[in-house]
Coordinates of C-alpha atoms in Angstrom, one line a residue:
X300 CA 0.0 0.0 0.0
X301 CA 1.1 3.6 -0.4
X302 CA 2.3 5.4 3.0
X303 CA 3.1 8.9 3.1
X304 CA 5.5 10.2 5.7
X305 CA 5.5 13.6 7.4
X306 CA 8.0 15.9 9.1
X307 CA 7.9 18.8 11.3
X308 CA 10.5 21.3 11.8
X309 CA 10.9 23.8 14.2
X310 CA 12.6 27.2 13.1
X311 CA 12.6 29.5 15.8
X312 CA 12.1 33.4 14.8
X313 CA 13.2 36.4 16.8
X314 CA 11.2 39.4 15.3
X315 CA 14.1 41.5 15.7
X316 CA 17.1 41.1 13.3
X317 CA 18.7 38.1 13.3
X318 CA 21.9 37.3 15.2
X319 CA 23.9 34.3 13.4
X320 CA 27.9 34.2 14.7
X321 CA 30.5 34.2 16.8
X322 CA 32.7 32.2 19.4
X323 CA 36.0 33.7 20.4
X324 CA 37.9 30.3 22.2
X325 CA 40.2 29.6 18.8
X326 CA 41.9 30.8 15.9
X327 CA 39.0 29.8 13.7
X328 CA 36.3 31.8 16.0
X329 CA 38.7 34.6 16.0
X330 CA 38.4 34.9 12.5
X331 CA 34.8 34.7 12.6
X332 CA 35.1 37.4 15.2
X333 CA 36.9 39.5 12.2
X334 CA 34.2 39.2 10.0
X335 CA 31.8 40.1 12.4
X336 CA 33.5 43.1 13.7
X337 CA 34.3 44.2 9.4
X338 CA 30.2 44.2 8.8
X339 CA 28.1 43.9 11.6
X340 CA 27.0 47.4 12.2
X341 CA 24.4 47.0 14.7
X342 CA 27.2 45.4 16.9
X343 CA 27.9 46.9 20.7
X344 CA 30.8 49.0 19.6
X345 CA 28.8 50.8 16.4
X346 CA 28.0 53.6 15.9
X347 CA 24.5 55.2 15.8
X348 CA 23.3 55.4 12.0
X349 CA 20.1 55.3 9.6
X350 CA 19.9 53.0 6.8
X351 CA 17.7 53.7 4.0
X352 CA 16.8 50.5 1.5
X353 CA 14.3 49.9 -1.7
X354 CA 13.9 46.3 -1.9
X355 CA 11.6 44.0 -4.2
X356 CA 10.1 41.0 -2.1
X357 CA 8.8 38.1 -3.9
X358 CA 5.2 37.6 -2.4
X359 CA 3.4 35.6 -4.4
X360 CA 3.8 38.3 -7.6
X361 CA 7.2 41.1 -7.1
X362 CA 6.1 43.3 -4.6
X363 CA 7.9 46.8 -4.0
X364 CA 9.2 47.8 -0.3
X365 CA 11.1 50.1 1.6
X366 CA 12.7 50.0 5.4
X367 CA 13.6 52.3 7.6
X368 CA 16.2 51.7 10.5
X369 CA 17.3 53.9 13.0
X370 CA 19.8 52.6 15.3
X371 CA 21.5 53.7 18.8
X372 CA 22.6 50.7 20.5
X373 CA 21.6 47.3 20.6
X374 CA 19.1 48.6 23.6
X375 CA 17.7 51.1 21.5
X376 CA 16.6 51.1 17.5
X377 CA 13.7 50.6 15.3
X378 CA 12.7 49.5 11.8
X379 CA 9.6 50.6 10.0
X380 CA 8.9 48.3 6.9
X381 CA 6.6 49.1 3.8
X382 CA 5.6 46.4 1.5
X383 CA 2.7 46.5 -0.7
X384 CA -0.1 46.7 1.7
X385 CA 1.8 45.7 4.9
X386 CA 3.1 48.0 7.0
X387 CA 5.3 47.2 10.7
X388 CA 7.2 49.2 13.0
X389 CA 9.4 47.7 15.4
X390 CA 10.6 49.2 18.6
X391 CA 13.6 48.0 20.5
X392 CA 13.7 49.8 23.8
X393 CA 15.5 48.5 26.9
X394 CA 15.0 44.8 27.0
X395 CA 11.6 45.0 25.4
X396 CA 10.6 44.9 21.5
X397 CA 7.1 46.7 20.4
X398 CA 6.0 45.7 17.4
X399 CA 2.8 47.4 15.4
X400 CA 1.3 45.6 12.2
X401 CA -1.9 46.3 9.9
X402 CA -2.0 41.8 9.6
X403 CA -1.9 39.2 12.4
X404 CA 1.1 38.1 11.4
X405 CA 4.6 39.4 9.8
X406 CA 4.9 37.8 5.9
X407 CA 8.0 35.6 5.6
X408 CA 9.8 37.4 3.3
X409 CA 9.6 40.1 5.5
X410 CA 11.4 38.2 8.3
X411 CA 13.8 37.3 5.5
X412 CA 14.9 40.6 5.0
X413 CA 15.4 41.4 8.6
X414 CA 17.8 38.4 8.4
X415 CA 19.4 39.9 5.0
X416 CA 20.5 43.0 6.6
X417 CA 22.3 41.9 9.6
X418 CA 24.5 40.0 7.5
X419 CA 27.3 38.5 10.4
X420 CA 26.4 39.1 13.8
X421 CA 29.1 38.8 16.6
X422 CA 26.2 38.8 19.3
X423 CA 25.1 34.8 19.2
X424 CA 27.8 32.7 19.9
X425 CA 26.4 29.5 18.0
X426 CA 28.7 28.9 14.7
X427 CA 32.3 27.5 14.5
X428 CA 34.8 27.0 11.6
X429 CA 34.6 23.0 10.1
X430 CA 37.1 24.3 7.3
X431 CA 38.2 27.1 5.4
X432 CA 38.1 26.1 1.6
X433 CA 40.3 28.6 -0.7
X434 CA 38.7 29.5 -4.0
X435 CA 38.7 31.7 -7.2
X436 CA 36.0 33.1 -8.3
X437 CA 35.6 36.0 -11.5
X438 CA 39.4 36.0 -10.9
X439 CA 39.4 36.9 -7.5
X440 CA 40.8 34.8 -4.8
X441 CA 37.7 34.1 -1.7
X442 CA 38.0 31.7 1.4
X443 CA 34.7 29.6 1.5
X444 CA 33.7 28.5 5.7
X445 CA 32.2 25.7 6.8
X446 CA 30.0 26.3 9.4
X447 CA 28.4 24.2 12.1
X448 CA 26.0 24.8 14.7
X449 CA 27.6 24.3 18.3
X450 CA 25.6 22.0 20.5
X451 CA 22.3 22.5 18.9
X452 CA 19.1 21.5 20.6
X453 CA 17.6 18.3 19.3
X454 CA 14.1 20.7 17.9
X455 CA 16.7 23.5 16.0
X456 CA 17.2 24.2 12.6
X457 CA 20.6 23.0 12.4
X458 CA 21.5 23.7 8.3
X459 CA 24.4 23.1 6.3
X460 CA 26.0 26.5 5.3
X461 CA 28.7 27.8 3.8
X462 CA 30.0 31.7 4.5
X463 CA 32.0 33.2 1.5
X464 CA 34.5 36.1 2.3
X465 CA 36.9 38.3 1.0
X466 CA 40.1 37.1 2.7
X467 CA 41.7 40.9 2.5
X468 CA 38.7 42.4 3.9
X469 CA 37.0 40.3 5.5
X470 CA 34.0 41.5 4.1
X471 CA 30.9 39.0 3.5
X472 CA 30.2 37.6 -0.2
X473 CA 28.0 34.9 -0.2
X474 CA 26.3 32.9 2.7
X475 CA 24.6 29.9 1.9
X476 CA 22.2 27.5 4.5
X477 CA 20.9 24.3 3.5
X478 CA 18.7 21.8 5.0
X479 CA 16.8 18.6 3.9
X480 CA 13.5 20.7 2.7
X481 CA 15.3 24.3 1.3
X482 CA 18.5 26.0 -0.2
X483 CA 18.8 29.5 0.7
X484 CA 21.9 31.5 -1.2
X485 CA 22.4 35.1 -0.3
X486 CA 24.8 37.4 -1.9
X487 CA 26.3 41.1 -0.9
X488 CA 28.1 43.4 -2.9
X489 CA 29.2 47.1 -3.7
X490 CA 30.8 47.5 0.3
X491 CA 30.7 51.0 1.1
X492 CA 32.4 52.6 4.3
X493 CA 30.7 53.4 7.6
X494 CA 33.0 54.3 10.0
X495 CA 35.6 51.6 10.4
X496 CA 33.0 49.1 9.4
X497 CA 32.1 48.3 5.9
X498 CA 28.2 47.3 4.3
X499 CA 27.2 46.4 1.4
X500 CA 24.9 48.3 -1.1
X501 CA 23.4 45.4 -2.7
X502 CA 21.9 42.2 -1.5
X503 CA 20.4 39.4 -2.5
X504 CA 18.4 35.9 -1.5
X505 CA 18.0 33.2 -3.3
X506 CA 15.6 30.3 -1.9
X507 CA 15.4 27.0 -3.5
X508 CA 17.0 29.1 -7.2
X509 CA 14.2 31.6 -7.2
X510 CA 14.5 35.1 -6.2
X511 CA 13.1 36.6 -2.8
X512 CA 14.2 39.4 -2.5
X513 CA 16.5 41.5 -3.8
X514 CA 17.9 44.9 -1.6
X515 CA 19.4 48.4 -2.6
X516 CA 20.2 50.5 0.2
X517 CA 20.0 54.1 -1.0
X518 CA 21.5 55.6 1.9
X519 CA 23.6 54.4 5.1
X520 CA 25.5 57.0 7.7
X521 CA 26.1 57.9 11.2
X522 CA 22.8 60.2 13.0
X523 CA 21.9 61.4 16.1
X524 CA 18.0 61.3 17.4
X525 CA 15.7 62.7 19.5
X526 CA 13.9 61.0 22.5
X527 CA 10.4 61.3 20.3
X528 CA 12.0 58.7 17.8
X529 CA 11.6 55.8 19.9
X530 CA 7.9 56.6 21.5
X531 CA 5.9 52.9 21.4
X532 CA 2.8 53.0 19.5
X533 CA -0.4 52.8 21.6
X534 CA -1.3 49.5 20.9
X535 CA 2.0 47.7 20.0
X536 CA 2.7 43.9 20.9
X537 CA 5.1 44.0 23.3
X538 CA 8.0 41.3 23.6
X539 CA 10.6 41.2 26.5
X540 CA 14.0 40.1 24.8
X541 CA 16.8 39.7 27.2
X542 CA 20.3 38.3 27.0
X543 CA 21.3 35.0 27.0
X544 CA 17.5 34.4 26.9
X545 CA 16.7 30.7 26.2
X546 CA 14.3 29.7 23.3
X547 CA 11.4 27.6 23.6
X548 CA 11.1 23.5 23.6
X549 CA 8.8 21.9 22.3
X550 CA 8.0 19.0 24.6
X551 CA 4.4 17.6 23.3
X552 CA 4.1 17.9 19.3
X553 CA 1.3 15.1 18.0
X554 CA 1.9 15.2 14.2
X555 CA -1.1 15.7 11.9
X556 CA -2.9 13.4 9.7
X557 CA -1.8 13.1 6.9
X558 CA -5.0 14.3 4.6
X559 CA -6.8 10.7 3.0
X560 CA -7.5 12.8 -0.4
X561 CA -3.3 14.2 -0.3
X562 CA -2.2 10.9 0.6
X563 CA -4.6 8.9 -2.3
X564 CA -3.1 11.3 -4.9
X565 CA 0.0 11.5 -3.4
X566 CA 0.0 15.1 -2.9
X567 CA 3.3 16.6 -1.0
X568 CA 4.7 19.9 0.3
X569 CA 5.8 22.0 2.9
X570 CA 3.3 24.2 5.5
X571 CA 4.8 27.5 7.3
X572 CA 2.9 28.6 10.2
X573 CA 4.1 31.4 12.4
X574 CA 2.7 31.2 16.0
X575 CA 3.2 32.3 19.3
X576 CA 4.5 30.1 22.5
X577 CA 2.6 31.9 25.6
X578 CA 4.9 31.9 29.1
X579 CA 2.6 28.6 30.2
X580 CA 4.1 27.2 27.2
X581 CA 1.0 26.8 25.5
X582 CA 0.4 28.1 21.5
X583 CA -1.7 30.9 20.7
X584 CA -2.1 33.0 17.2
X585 CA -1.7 30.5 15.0
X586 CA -1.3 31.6 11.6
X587 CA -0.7 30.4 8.1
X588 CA 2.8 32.3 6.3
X589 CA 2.9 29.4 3.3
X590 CA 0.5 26.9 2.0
X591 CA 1.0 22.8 1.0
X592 CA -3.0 22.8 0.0
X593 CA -5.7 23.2 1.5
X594 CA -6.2 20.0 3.8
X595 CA -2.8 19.6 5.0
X596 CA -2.9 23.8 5.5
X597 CA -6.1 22.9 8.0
X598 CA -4.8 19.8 9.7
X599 CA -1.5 21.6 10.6
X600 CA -2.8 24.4 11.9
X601 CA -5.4 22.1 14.4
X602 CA -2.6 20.4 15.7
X603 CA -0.2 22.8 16.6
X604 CA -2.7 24.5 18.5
X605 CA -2.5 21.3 20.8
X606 CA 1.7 21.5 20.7
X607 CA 3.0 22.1 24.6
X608 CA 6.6 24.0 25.1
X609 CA 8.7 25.0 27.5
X610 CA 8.6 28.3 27.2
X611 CA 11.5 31.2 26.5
X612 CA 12.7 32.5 29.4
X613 CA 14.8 35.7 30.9
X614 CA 16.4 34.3 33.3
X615 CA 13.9 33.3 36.1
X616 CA 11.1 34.8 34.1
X617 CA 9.0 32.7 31.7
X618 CA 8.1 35.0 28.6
X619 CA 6.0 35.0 25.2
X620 CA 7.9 34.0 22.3
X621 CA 7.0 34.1 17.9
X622 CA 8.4 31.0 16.4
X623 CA 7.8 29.4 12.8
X624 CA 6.8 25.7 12.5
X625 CA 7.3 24.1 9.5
X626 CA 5.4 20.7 8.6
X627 CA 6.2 19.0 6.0
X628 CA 4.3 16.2 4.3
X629 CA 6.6 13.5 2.0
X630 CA 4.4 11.9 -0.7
X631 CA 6.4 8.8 -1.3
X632 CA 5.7 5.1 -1.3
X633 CA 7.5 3.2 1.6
X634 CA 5.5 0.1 1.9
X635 CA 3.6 -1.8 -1.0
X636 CA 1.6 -4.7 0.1

């Protein structure tokens, strides 16, 4: 008989800016350290600036956006985001993040773009150096890094990927992450100066060879602001993020059926639902980012409302926390009988 299999994956999603690098306990994690300290300019040591960037977003159809960011310290910044009809602010302030939205949930790509522009973060110390591969590429001579999570947790996304730099400069070229289900390729160019720290003008993400977004920051320098920048909206969500805060585990997760009409035509594909683990550790605004079909869209979302964590937590204090889930549903024939 035909017997579909399914998979869930957990991926979990700050909704501030990513933060992807860094140990400092070899010569490898020194040079990561490097790299981090060339690009990352929303480390602790930067200085205050205001980025500017058009970017295209692939939504469905090419959809036009803009962002905003305004940054003091890593206590202290926001982002305001335009695309299409979407529209977010987020406020970093203290240890807590506001965040404002016209939807009941922030799209993907949108979360992909937050990602985009940190480029190499010193701040999460997660990543070591496998190898360093030389390379040439267009005639110039790059340094390719295999990465590897350190001691992920058994629920993690724990990806292949591959960081290509500019061994002169240190600068960031290429960063690629790949799992069993996607391939995501991003690409930086045309570094500019800010400071003693570099960025790059252009960017762009790749997922699975089709385009997701592609980034042109129109302006990047140092600023001063006034207290009124960084007034919360009435209304906001509000989010405490602390350091060293630890990340939900997921410690009850029933899979769903898999749908009798998907599994008779052997129907496949991938789910992406974006909810919210509450400080009791159960789920709450459960909402669909990307759809398999309708059947296995509806049977994912029922049972990840049933899903139990552990929750997040700052220090003593358990605390609300936005992950992704994907689920993903394998149409292939194990067993014939």
């Amino acid at each position: 008989m035909f017997k579909p299999t399914l998979q869930c994956r957990l991926q979990l999603i700050l909704i501030a800016a990513s933060s992807l690098l860094g140990r400092a306990d070899s010569a490898s994690d020194f040079l990561l350290t490097s790299i981090a300290n060339r690009v990352d300019i929303a480390s602790s040591s930067g200085k205050p600036f205001q980025l500017e960037a058009d970017f295209t977003a692939q939504i469905n159809v090419p959809q036009a956006g803009h962002i905003t960011w305004k940054w003091v310290n890593k206590a202290l910044w926001s982002q305001e985001i335009t695309v299409g009809s979407y529209h977010q602010i987020i406020l970093k302030k203290g240890e807590t993040i506001y965040l404002s939205r016209n939807a009941p949930f922030t799209p993907l790509r949108v979360s992909d773009l937050l990602g985009l522009l940190t480029i190499f973060s010193s701040e999460c110390k997660c990543w070591e150096i496998r190898r360093v591969k030389p390379q040439v590429e267009a005639g110039a001579a790059i340094e390719c890094l295999e990465l590897h999570k350190v001691h992920p947790q058994s629920n993690e996304w724990n990806p292949k990927r591959i960081t290509c730099i500019n061994p002169a400069t240190k600068e960031v070229l290429s960063d690629e992450f790949k799992d069993d289900e996607n391939f995501r390729h991003a690409e930086y160019s045309n570094y500019q100066p800010l400071g003693s720290l570099s960025y790059p003008m252009q960017m762009k993400l790749q997922i699975n060879g089709s385009q997701a977004l592609k980034v042109n920051v129109i302006s990047l320098s140092q600023a001063s602001f006034d207290e009124a920048t960084f007034v919360p909206i009435p209304g906001a969500v509000a989010r405490r993020q602390c350091e060293n805060m630890t990340h939900p585990v997921a410690i009850k997760t029933p899979d769903p059926e898999y749908p009798r009409s998907a599994a008779q035509n052997r129907l496949g594909g991938t789910v992406t639902i974006s909810l919210t683990v509450n400080p009791d550790g159960s789920v709450s605004n459960v909402q669909l980012l990307e759809s398999a079909g309708h059947e296995m869209d509806s049977v994912s979302q029922q049972i990840l409302q049933t899903w139990k964590f552990k929750p997040a937590m700052c220090g003593t204090e358990a605390v609300a926390y936005d992950i992704h889930v994907n689920v993903t549903f394998h149409a292939r024939e194990l067993e014939r009988g």
